[in-house]
Each structure stands twice: as C-alpha cells, then as structure tokens.
PDB file of C-alpha atoms in Angstrom:
ATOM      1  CA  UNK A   1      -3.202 -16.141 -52.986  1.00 50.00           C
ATOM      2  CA  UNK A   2      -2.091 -19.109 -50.879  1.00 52.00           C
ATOM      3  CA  UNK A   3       1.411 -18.148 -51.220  1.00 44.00           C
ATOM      4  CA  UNK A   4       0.573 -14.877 -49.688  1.00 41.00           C
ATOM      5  CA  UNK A   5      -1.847 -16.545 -47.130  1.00 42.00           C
ATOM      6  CA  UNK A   6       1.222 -18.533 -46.208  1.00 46.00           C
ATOM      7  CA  UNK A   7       3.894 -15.446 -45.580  1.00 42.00           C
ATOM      8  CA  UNK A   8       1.223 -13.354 -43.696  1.00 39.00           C
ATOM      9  CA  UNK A   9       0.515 -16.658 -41.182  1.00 44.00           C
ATOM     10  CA  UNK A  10       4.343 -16.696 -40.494  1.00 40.00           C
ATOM     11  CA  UNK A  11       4.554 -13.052 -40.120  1.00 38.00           C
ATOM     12  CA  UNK A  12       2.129 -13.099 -37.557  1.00 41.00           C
ATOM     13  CA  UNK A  13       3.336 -15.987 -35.834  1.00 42.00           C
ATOM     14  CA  UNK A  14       6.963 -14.412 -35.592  1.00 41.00           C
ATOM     15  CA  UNK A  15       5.178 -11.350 -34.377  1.00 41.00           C
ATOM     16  CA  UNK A  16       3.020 -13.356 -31.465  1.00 42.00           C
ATOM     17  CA  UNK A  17       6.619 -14.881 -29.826  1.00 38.00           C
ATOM     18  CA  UNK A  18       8.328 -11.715 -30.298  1.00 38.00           C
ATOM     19  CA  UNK A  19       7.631 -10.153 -27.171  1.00 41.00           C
ATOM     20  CA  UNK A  20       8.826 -13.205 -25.404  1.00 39.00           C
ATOM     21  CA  UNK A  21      12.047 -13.250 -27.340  1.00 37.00           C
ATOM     22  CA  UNK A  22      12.510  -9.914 -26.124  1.00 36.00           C
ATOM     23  CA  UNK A  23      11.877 -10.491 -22.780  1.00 39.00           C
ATOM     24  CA  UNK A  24      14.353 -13.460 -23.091  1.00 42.00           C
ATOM     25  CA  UNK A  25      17.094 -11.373 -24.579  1.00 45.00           C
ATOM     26  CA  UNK A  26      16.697  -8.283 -22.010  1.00 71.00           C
ATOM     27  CA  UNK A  27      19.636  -8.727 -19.671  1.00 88.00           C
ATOM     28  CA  UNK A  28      18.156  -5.673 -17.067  1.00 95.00           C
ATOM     29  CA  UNK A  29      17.077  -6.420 -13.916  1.00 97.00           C
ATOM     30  CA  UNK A  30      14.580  -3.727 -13.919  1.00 97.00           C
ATOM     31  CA  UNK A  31      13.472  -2.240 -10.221  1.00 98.00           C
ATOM     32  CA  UNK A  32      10.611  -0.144 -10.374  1.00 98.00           C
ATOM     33  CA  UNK A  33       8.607   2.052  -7.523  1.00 98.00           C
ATOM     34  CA  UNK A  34       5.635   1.443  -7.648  1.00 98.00           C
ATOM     35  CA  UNK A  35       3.969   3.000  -4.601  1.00 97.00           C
ATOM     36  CA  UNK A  36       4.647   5.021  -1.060  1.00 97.00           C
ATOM     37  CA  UNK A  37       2.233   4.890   0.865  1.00 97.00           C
ATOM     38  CA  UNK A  38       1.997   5.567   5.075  1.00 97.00           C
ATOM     39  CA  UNK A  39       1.364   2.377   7.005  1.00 97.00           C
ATOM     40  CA  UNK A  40       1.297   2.135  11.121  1.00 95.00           C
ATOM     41  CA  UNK A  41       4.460   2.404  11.067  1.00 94.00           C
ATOM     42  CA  UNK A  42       5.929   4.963   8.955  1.00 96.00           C
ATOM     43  CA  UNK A  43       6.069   4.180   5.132  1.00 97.00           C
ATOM     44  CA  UNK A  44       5.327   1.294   2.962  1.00 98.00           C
ATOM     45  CA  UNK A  45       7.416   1.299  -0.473  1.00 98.00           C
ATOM     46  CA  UNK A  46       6.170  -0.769  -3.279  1.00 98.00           C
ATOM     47  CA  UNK A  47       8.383  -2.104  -5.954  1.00 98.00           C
ATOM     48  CA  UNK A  48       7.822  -3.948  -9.203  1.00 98.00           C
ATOM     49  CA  UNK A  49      10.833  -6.239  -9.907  1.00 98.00           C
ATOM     50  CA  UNK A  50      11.766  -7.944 -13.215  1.00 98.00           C
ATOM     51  CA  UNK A  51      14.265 -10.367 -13.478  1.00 97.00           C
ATOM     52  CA  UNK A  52      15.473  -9.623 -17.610  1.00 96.00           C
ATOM     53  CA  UNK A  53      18.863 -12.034 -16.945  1.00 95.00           C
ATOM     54  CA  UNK A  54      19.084 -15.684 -18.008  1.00 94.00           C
ATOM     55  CA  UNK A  55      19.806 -16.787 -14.977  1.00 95.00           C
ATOM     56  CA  UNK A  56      17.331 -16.561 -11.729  1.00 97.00           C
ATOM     57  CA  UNK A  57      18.395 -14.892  -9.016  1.00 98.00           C
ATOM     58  CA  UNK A  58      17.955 -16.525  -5.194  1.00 98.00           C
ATOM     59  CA  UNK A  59      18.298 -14.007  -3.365  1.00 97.00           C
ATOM     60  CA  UNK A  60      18.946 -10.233  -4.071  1.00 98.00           C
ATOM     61  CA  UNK A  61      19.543  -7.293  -1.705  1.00 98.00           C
ATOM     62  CA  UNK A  62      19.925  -3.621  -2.676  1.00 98.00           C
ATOM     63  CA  UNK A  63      21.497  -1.077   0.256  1.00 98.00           C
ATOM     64  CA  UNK A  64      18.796   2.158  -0.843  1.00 98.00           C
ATOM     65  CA  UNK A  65      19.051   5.621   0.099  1.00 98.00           C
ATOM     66  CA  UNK A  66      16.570   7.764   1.125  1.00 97.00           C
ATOM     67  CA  UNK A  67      16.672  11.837   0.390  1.00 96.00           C
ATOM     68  CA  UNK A  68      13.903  14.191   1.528  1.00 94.00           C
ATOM     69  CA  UNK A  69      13.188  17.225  -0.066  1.00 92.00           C
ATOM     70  CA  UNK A  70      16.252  19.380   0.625  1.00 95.00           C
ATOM     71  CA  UNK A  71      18.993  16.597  -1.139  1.00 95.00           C
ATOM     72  CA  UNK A  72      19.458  15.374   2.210  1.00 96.00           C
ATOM     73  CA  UNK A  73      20.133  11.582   3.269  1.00 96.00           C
ATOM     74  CA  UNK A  74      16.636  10.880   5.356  1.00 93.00           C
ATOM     75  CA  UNK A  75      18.037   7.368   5.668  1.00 94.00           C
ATOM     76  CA  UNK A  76      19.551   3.898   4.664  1.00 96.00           C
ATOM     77  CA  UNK A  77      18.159   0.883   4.405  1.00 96.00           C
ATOM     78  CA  UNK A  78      19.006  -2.639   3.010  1.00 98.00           C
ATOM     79  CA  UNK A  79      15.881  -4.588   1.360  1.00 98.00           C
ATOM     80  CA  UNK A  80      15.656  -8.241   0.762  1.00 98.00           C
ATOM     81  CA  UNK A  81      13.794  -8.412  -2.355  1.00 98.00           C
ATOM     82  CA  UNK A  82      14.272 -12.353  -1.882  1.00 97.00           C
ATOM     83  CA  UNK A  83      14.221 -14.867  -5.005  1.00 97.00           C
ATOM     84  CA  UNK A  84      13.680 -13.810  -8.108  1.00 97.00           C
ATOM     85  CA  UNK A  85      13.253 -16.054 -11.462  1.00 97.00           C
ATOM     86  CA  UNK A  86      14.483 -15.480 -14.660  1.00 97.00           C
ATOM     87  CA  UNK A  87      12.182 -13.725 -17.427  1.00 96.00           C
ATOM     88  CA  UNK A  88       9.317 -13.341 -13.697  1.00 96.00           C
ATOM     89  CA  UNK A  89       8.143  -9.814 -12.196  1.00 97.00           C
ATOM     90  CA  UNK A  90       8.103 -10.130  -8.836  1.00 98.00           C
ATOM     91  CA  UNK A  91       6.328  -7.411  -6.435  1.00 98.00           C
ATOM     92  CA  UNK A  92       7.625  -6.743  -3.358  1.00 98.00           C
ATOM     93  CA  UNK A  93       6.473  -4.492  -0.290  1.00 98.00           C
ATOM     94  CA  UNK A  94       9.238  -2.693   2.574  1.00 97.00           C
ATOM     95  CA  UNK A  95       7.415  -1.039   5.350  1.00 97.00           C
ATOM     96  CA  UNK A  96       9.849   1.146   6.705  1.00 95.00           C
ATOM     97  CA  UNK A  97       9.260   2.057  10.778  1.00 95.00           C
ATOM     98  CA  UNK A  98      10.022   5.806  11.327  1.00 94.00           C
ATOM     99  CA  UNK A  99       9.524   6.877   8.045  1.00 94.00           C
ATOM    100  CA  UNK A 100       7.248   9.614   6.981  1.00 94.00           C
ATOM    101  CA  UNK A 101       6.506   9.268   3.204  1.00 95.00           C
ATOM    102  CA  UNK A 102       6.178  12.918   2.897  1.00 94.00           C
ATOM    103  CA  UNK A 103      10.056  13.568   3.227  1.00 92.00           C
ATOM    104  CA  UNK A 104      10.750  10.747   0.847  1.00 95.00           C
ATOM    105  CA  UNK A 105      11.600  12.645  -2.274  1.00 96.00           C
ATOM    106  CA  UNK A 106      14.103  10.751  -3.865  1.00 97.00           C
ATOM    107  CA  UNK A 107      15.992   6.864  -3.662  1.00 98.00           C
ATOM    108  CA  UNK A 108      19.366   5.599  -4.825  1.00 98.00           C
ATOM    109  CA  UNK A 109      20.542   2.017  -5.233  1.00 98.00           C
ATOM    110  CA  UNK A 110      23.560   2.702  -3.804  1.00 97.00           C
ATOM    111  CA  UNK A 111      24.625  -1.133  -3.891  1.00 98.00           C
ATOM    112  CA  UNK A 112      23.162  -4.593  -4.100  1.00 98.00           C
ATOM    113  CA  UNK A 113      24.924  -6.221  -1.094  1.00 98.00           C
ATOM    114  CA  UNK A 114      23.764 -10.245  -1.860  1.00 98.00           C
ATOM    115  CA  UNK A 115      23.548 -11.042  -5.220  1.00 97.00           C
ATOM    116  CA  UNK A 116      23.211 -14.918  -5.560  1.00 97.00           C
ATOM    117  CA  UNK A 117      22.203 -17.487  -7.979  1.00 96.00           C
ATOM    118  CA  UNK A 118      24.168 -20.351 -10.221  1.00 95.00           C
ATOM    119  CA  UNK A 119      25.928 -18.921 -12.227  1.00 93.00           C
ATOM    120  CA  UNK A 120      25.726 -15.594 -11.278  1.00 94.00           C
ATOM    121  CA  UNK A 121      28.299 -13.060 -10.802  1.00 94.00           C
ATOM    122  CA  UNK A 122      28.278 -10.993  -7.327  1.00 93.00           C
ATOM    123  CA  UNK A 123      28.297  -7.738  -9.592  1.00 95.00           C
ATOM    124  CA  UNK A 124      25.582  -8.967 -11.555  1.00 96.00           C
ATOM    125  CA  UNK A 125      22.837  -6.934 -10.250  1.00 97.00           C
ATOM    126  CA  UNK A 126      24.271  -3.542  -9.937  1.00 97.00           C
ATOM    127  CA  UNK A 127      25.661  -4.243 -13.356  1.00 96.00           C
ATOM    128  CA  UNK A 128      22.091  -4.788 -14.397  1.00 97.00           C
ATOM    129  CA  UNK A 129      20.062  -2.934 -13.447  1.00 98.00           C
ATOM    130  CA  UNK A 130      17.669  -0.376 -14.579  1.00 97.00           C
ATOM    131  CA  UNK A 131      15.475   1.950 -12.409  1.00 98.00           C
ATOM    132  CA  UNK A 132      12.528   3.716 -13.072  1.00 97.00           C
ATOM    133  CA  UNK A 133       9.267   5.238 -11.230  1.00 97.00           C
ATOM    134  CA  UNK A 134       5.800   5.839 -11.734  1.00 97.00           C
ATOM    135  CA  UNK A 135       5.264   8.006  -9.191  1.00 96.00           C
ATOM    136  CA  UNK A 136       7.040  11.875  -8.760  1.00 95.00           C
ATOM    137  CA  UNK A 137       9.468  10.446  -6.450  1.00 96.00           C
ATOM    138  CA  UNK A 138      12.766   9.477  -8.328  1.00 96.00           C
ATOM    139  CA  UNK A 139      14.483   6.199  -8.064  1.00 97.00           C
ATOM    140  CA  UNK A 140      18.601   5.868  -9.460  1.00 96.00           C
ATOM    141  CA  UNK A 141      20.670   3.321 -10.011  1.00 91.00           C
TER     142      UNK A 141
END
C-alpha cells in the first residue's frame, strides 16, 4: 500500500510541472487576436502574445496586412509589439487611425521587420510563429 502511495505521489507530481515543461519546450511564438473594436480613431486591435522560445525577445515588430471583405488590401501597418520574455504572454493594444473595423475581415503577418534579442536569429520570429483568432476575423502567418 505504501509502495503504491509512493508511485501515485510521483505521478502526480510529474503531472503538476508538466504543463510548465511544455510551455518550456514550445518553440512558437504564438500571436493571437484577441479583439477589434472601434476607438476615436478608427480601430483598436487586441492581441495576445506568447513568447514559446528560450530566449526573450526585446523587441519584435510584425509588418500586418489588412483585407476587407472583398480579398482586398484595406491597408499596411507595422506594430511594435515591444519586449517580450521567454515562456510570458504579453497583451498588446494597436489603435489604428482611419480604420473602420467593419472592413477588417482578414490579417496577414506578412513579415516581422525587428526581431531582436541575445541570441536570437533575425528570422526567428517569422520562423516561429503561430497565428490564431478568437474572433471571425482570420489572422495568417
């Protein structure tokens, strides 16, 4: 009985730093939208970042592109997510001026212009990352 005692407490302690482990060994840098919503002055995107890679990133840019409804490019943009730390989620807000969230139907990454951190290759990101949306309107890599 304490034999089996024993196995099920390190079962369940291998189970309780599993997530973590995973976390650790997820090399994505994971961009999620999170929200578009209108602001004063056009349209306020909301994005969930997660920095999967060992090393932390100080400062990441991504060029995105911006269809409306018919396939058509609505417009470009680059946005300075800023720093972000290994194995952290980071949120970060763009409130785009002219915008109207309406017509934004779809984004593409198209690039990630600054990619920077020790150790870090300038490809890194793009290399990286994963995209994903909880909302109807798409977001690629």
């Amino acid at each position: 009985m304490i034999t089996t005692m024993r196995a099920l407490s390190v079962v369940m302690m291998a189970a309780a730093t599993l997530p973590g482990q995973l976390l650790a060994q997820d090399s994505r840098l994971s961009v999620e939208l999170n929200e578009v919503a209108p602001s004063e002055k056009g349209c306020k995107l909301t994005f969930v970042a997660t920095n999967g890679l060992t090393q932390s990133l100080d400062k990441a840019s991504f060029e995105f592109v911006l269809f409306d409804g018919k396939g058509l490019v609505e417009r470009m943009a680059v946005l300075d997510f800023r720093d972000l730390p290994a194995g952290k989620m980071k949120v970060r807000q763009f409130d785009l001026a002219g915008t109207k969230c309406d017509q934004v139907k779809s984004l593409l990454i198209n690039d990630a212009p600054v990619c920077t951190g020790e150790g870090v290759a300038k490809d890194a990101c793009m290399k990286a990352l994963a995209t994903g949306s909880k909302l109807p309107v798409e977001l690629k890599g």
